Amino acid sequence: MTRQTAENRSEAGEVEESAFDVPADSEPIVCPYCSMPLSTERQRSLHIGLDHYHESTDREQEAFREAYAEEEKELSRFRIVALGGLVALYFGFLLVYALLAV
Amino acid sequence: MRLKGDPAKDRSSISESGGHILRRSAAVAVAVAIVAAILAFAAPAAGHAAGLRDAGPSGVEVPTWLFLTTGGGAVGASFLLASFVTDRAFIRSIHAWGTEVPAPGRLARWAVRTIGVGLLAVTIYVGFVGPTTGYRNFAILFVWVVWWGGYVASTYLIGNTWPTLNPFRTVAELLPTLDVNYPERLGSWPSVVGLLAIIWIEVVSPLADDPRALATAIAVYGAITVGGAVTFGTSVWFRNADPISRAFACFGRVAPIERTDSGISIRLPGTALSEGGLVESRADAAFVIALLYVTTFDGFVATWLWRDLATWLVGAGLPPLFVYFSVYLLGYGAFLTVFQWAIGRARSDADTFRSRAALLRRFAPSFLAIAAGYHIAHNLVVLIGLAPSVIAVGAAPLSPPQQPPVLASVPGWLTGVELAFVLVGHFLAVWVAHAIAYELFPARMDAIRSQYGITLVMVAYTVISLWIVTTPIVEPPFLAGESLS
């Protein structure tokens, strides 16, 4: 196998071939700054905002802020589920221990 | 030579020597009745080294399945907890925290190197001419207790000093190099094969009990290592082909102190795992997985499950060593498959075009924190229990006492310390994988989703490992008469 050297460093803007694997039949959205292939518009907005904020245009910065805020909503929903999971785990184990490990 | 954090071997072989001592001295003690009563209840007693086992189901009357589920649950819970941390700047600041100090001078390095070579010479010499009883021979005690138990722990608790201490490297550097071109296409695959080979030999041969066999093994390993380093050049050889150096380089990534080109960098433990560089190829990733796997296999062969399975397979007419070997390789194949699956999951869950190989390279190192946690859990009690033996035997390696002293009972809270290390290892691993995901994926939800498969594998690994460490040790079957040595 070919020796794949350093990881791609998105901060530095270098993208290595071996770091990505784009199937022939897919049409990736490509970052205009580092040509990193991305799956969705939102991923692209976020990627540009995170890695190329200073070089990006006002429109891209605006898109980044929107995508970030939208993401925040999704994260809040996830946090509620995660909290529920934690509570269920905790009390589940508490109950099982109370019943079994007297 | 034992290389990897191996539950049972530490108890069933090194501690067999240690275990004999302990059991014998306990027999002398009047208190043995009380101890026996506790142990009989707790678990069959290879005893002292089974620190975790006492903390396991047996000690507190928790059913095994519940103990295992709790371990898995703790890992799952730490994933959920980590997922609450979504501030990239905060994650980055934790991982960037650190400072750098100048490297020690040439004189200090040469002092360390001289000590390394001196200890190697003494070990091999005493291994060949010292007492043949394992627990009275300095070579056995030094290699398995001091080096394997203590020194290896220092590589992930403090920092990897092996490149300096490594006596084989020192010797190789003193010799002229042939500078033969290292075949590029081999990459670091030789280290993967070497690691699997070393652990294989360690499992099926009496290296942990027989000083002569151990000294021979070290000499053979030394000849191969120095020969390879002289042929291909030291840095190439120890980077690509030497499994022990690779293993310590991996463990060293967990440690807070790391030698860099410009000096010595000090960071929070484990945070260096989130950076690229350690695992640069498929072979490097396969090495990390092998490191995790051999721990598991080494412990697994000392469980009743393996005894029953092996007995059945051998009963069906298969040669014992073939059974061991094929299951050994099949198990490694299974580990590779499971990791591939987890990476495939991460790839599709995170909806990314990053290649599987790239994801594997980045995520594989996070598992090293878990391996380090288990290494401590397996070795801390052995190390402390046998420390008096090491001192007594080390003081007079050629005429050691008939019954080297051991700590008859180690404080109970040490078990708690061991469990704490297992937990810390898991938390670190979950956190590191979390931090890597945030570095790789632009969308935070994608980063969280990418962890589903990886967390599942970590939970499974925890449950299996906890089962192995808490299951009573049985002597691996068919090896006594079938040893390779």
mmCIF file of C-alpha atoms in Angstrom, chain B residues 83-263:
data_model
loop_
_atom_site.group_PDB
_atom_site.id
_atom_site.type_symbol
_atom_site.label_atom_id
_atom_site.label_comp_id
_atom_site.label_asym_id
_atom_site.label_seq_id
_atom_site.Cartn_x
_atom_site.Cartn_y
_atom_site.Cartn_z
ATOM 1 C CA SER B 83 -21.405 15.434 24.021
ATOM 2 C CA PHE B 84 -22.503 18.374 26.194
ATOM 3 C CA VAL B 85 -19.187 20.054 25.520
ATOM 4 C CA THR B 86 -19.741 21.651 22.136
ATOM 5 C CA ASP B 87 -17.498 24.676 22.384
ATOM 6 C CA ARG B 88 -14.703 24.198 19.883
ATOM 7 C CA ALA B 89 -12.540 26.934 21.330
ATOM 8 C CA PHE B 90 -12.776 25.361 24.771
ATOM 9 C CA ILE B 91 -11.877 21.898 23.479
ATOM 10 C CA ARG B 92 -8.974 23.317 21.543
ATOM 11 C CA SER B 93 -7.714 25.289 24.532
ATOM 12 C CA ILE B 94 -7.652 22.148 26.671
ATOM 13 C CA HIS B 95 -5.660 20.305 24.066
ATOM 14 C CA ALA B 96 -3.319 23.196 23.394
ATOM 15 C CA TRP B 97 -2.547 23.796 27.062
ATOM 16 C CA GLY B 98 1.047 23.118 27.911
ATOM 17 C CA THR B 99 4.543 24.422 28.071
ATOM 18 C CA GLU B 100 7.979 23.496 26.868
ATOM 19 C CA VAL B 101 11.247 23.107 28.760
ATOM 20 C CA PRO B 102 14.729 22.551 27.399
ATOM 21 C CA ALA B 103 15.897 18.972 26.864
ATOM 22 C CA PRO B 104 18.460 17.482 29.227
ATOM 23 C CA GLY B 105 22.071 17.697 28.134
ATOM 24 C CA ARG B 106 24.178 15.149 26.386
ATOM 25 C CA LEU B 107 25.770 13.999 29.634
ATOM 26 C CA ALA B 108 22.440 13.051 31.205
ATOM 27 C CA ARG B 109 21.433 11.176 28.074
ATOM 28 C CA TRP B 110 24.622 9.171 28.031
ATOM 29 C CA ALA B 111 24.252 8.385 31.724
ATOM 30 C CA VAL B 112 20.775 6.970 31.035
ATOM 31 C CA ARG B 113 22.062 5.005 28.062
ATOM 32 C CA THR B 114 24.875 3.496 30.089
ATOM 33 C CA ILE B 115 22.408 2.454 32.781
ATOM 34 C CA GLY B 116 20.203 0.869 30.116
ATOM 35 C CA VAL B 117 23.012 -1.183 28.625
ATOM 36 C CA GLY B 118 24.291 -2.152 32.094
ATOM 37 C CA LEU B 119 20.879 -3.398 33.192
ATOM 38 C CA LEU B 120 20.476 -5.375 29.988
ATOM 39 C CA ALA B 121 23.842 -7.048 30.460
ATOM 40 C CA VAL B 122 23.075 -7.942 34.085
ATOM 41 C CA THR B 123 19.636 -9.269 33.128
ATOM 42 C CA ILE B 124 20.922 -11.559 30.402
ATOM 43 C CA TYR B 125 23.869 -12.719 32.515
ATOM 44 C CA VAL B 126 21.781 -13.530 35.581
ATOM 45 C CA GLY B 127 19.132 -15.085 33.347
ATOM 46 C CA PHE B 128 21.700 -17.580 32.093
ATOM 47 C CA VAL B 129 23.743 -18.251 35.228
ATOM 48 C CA GLY B 130 21.425 -17.327 38.123
ATOM 49 C CA PRO B 131 18.987 -19.605 39.971
ATOM 50 C CA THR B 132 16.573 -21.495 37.741
ATOM 51 C CA THR B 133 13.582 -20.778 39.961
ATOM 52 C CA GLY B 134 11.638 -17.924 38.402
ATOM 53 C CA TYR B 135 10.782 -15.985 41.524
ATOM 54 C CA ARG B 136 14.389 -16.132 42.761
ATOM 55 C CA ASN B 137 15.925 -15.013 39.494
ATOM 56 C CA PHE B 138 16.679 -11.356 39.054
ATOM 57 C CA ALA B 139 16.152 -11.533 35.276
ATOM 58 C CA ILE B 140 12.553 -12.718 35.651
ATOM 59 C CA LEU B 141 11.748 -10.245 38.397
ATOM 60 C CA PHE B 142 13.468 -7.383 36.653
ATOM 61 C CA VAL B 143 11.872 -7.939 33.261
ATOM 62 C CA TRP B 144 8.340 -8.729 34.368
ATOM 63 C CA VAL B 145 7.968 -6.691 37.534
ATOM 64 C CA VAL B 146 10.281 -3.703 37.122
ATOM 65 C CA TRP B 147 10.349 -3.322 33.361
ATOM 66 C CA TRP B 148 6.979 -4.610 32.309
ATOM 67 C CA GLY B 149 5.024 -3.545 35.388
ATOM 68 C CA GLY B 150 6.815 -0.375 36.404
ATOM 69 C CA TYR B 151 8.730 0.993 33.482
ATOM 70 C CA VAL B 152 5.962 0.506 30.956
ATOM 71 C CA ALA B 153 3.643 2.385 33.296
ATOM 72 C CA SER B 154 6.116 5.246 33.318
ATOM 73 C CA THR B 155 5.909 5.532 29.523
ATOM 74 C CA TYR B 156 2.242 6.544 29.693
ATOM 75 C CA LEU B 157 2.163 8.156 33.143
ATOM 76 C CA ILE B 158 5.283 10.293 32.748
ATOM 77 C CA GLY B 159 6.767 10.087 29.277
ATOM 78 C CA ASN B 160 8.395 7.782 26.789
ATOM 79 C CA THR B 161 12.058 7.573 27.744
ATOM 80 C CA TRP B 162 12.653 4.385 25.751
ATOM 81 C CA PRO B 163 14.366 6.034 22.755
ATOM 82 C CA THR B 164 17.109 7.110 25.175
ATOM 83 C CA LEU B 165 17.101 4.167 27.558
ATOM 84 C CA ASN B 166 16.699 1.456 24.905
ATOM 85 C CA PRO B 167 19.981 -0.493 25.232
ATOM 86 C CA PHE B 168 19.580 -2.090 21.817
ATOM 87 C CA ARG B 169 19.421 1.333 20.234
ATOM 88 C CA THR B 170 22.488 2.489 22.155
ATOM 89 C CA VAL B 171 24.441 -0.526 20.977
ATOM 90 C CA ALA B 172 23.231 -0.134 17.403
ATOM 91 C CA GLU B 173 24.221 3.526 17.358
ATOM 92 C CA LEU B 174 27.737 2.663 18.395
ATOM 93 C CA LEU B 175 28.088 0.311 15.457
ATOM 94 C CA PRO B 176 28.627 1.439 11.876
ATOM 95 C CA THR B 177 25.459 1.379 9.804
ATOM 96 C CA LEU B 178 25.100 -0.390 6.478
ATOM 97 C CA ASP B 179 22.385 2.053 5.409
ATOM 98 C CA VAL B 180 20.568 -0.409 3.236
ATOM 99 C CA ASN B 181 17.422 1.149 1.788
ATOM 100 C CA TYR B 182 14.398 0.167 3.833
ATOM 101 C CA PRO B 183 11.718 -1.226 1.496
ATOM 102 C CA GLU B 184 9.202 1.601 1.500
ATOM 103 C CA ARG B 185 6.247 -0.628 0.758
ATOM 104 C CA LEU B 186 6.740 -2.523 4.018
ATOM 105 C CA GLY B 187 5.821 0.609 5.961
ATOM 106 C CA SER B 188 5.446 -0.236 9.618
ATOM 107 C CA TRP B 189 3.940 -3.671 8.953
ATOM 108 C CA PRO B 190 7.044 -5.400 10.370
ATOM 109 C CA SER B 191 6.210 -3.905 13.789
ATOM 110 C CA VAL B 192 2.679 -5.327 13.591
ATOM 111 C CA VAL B 193 4.003 -8.776 12.728
ATOM 112 C CA GLY B 194 6.695 -8.433 15.387
ATOM 113 C CA LEU B 195 4.219 -7.504 18.093
ATOM 114 C CA LEU B 196 1.922 -10.390 17.231
ATOM 115 C CA ALA B 197 4.925 -12.744 17.153
ATOM 116 C CA ILE B 198 6.325 -11.594 20.493
ATOM 117 C CA ILE B 199 3.009 -11.956 22.282
ATOM 118 C CA TRP B 200 2.442 -15.309 20.617
ATOM 119 C CA ILE B 201 5.765 -16.605 21.898
ATOM 120 C CA GLU B 202 5.081 -15.129 25.298
ATOM 121 C CA VAL B 203 1.713 -16.879 25.541
ATOM 122 C CA VAL B 204 2.822 -20.338 24.470
ATOM 123 C CA SER B 205 6.259 -20.463 26.065
ATOM 124 C CA PRO B 206 7.412 -20.296 29.682
ATOM 125 C CA LEU B 207 9.103 -16.910 29.341
ATOM 126 C CA ALA B 208 7.569 -15.626 32.543
ATOM 127 C CA ASP B 209 8.879 -18.497 34.674
ATOM 128 C CA ASP B 210 11.995 -19.830 33.072
ATOM 129 C CA PRO B 211 15.042 -17.525 33.373
ATOM 130 C CA ARG B 212 17.031 -19.416 30.750
ATOM 131 C CA ALA B 213 14.236 -19.165 28.200
ATOM 132 C CA LEU B 214 13.780 -15.482 29.006
ATOM 133 C CA ALA B 215 17.495 -14.701 28.650
ATOM 134 C CA THR B 216 17.574 -16.593 25.359
ATOM 135 C CA ALA B 217 14.540 -14.704 24.104
ATOM 136 C CA ILE B 218 16.115 -11.355 25.038
ATOM 137 C CA ALA B 219 19.343 -12.333 23.308
ATOM 138 C CA VAL B 220 17.496 -13.381 20.155
ATOM 139 C CA TYR B 221 15.384 -10.242 20.181
ATOM 140 C CA GLY B 222 18.535 -8.195 20.754
ATOM 141 C CA ALA B 223 20.329 -9.822 17.830
ATOM 142 C CA ILE B 224 17.397 -9.197 15.478
ATOM 143 C CA THR B 225 16.959 -5.627 16.696
ATOM 144 C CA VAL B 226 20.598 -4.590 16.580
ATOM 145 C CA GLY B 227 21.017 -6.421 13.272
ATOM 146 C CA GLY B 228 18.007 -4.651 11.772
ATOM 147 C CA ALA B 229 19.057 -1.266 13.112
ATOM 148 C CA VAL B 230 22.573 -1.646 11.771
ATOM 149 C CA THR B 231 21.293 -2.763 8.385
ATOM 150 C CA PHE B 232 18.617 -0.121 7.825
ATOM 151 C CA GLY B 233 19.695 2.652 10.182
ATOM 152 C CA THR B 234 18.469 3.151 13.738
ATOM 153 C CA SER B 235 15.758 5.738 13.184
ATOM 154 C CA VAL B 236 14.162 3.804 10.334
ATOM 155 C CA TRP B 237 14.287 0.521 12.204
ATOM 156 C CA PHE B 238 12.916 1.746 15.526
ATOM 157 C CA ARG B 239 10.242 3.785 13.797
ATOM 158 C CA ASN B 240 8.957 1.040 11.499
ATOM 159 C CA ALA B 241 10.039 -2.396 12.529
ATOM 160 C CA ASP B 242 10.713 -2.639 16.254
ATOM 161 C CA PRO B 243 7.444 -3.510 18.011
ATOM 162 C CA ILE B 244 8.639 -2.538 21.486
ATOM 163 C CA SER B 245 9.727 0.939 20.435
ATOM 164 C CA ARG B 246 6.457 1.379 18.553
ATOM 165 C CA ALA B 247 4.447 0.274 21.563
ATOM 166 C CA PHE B 248 6.232 2.735 23.826
ATOM 167 C CA ALA B 249 5.859 5.505 21.275
ATOM 168 C CA CYS B 250 2.126 4.800 21.323
ATOM 169 C CA PHE B 251 1.954 4.732 25.115
ATOM 170 C CA GLY B 252 4.104 7.843 25.264
ATOM 171 C CA ARG B 253 1.334 9.746 23.507
ATOM 172 C CA VAL B 254 -0.864 9.237 26.554
ATOM 173 C CA ALA B 255 1.777 10.748 28.825
ATOM 174 C CA PRO B 256 1.963 14.395 29.850
ATOM 175 C CA ILE B 257 5.632 14.717 28.928
ATOM 176 C CA GLU B 258 6.901 14.304 25.401
ATOM 177 C CA ARG B 259 10.306 14.763 23.848
ATOM 178 C CA THR B 260 10.045 16.987 20.810
ATOM 179 C CA ASP B 261 12.645 18.296 18.412
ATOM 180 C CA SER B 262 12.918 21.543 20.301
ATOM 181 C CA GLY B 263 12.867 20.258 23.864
#
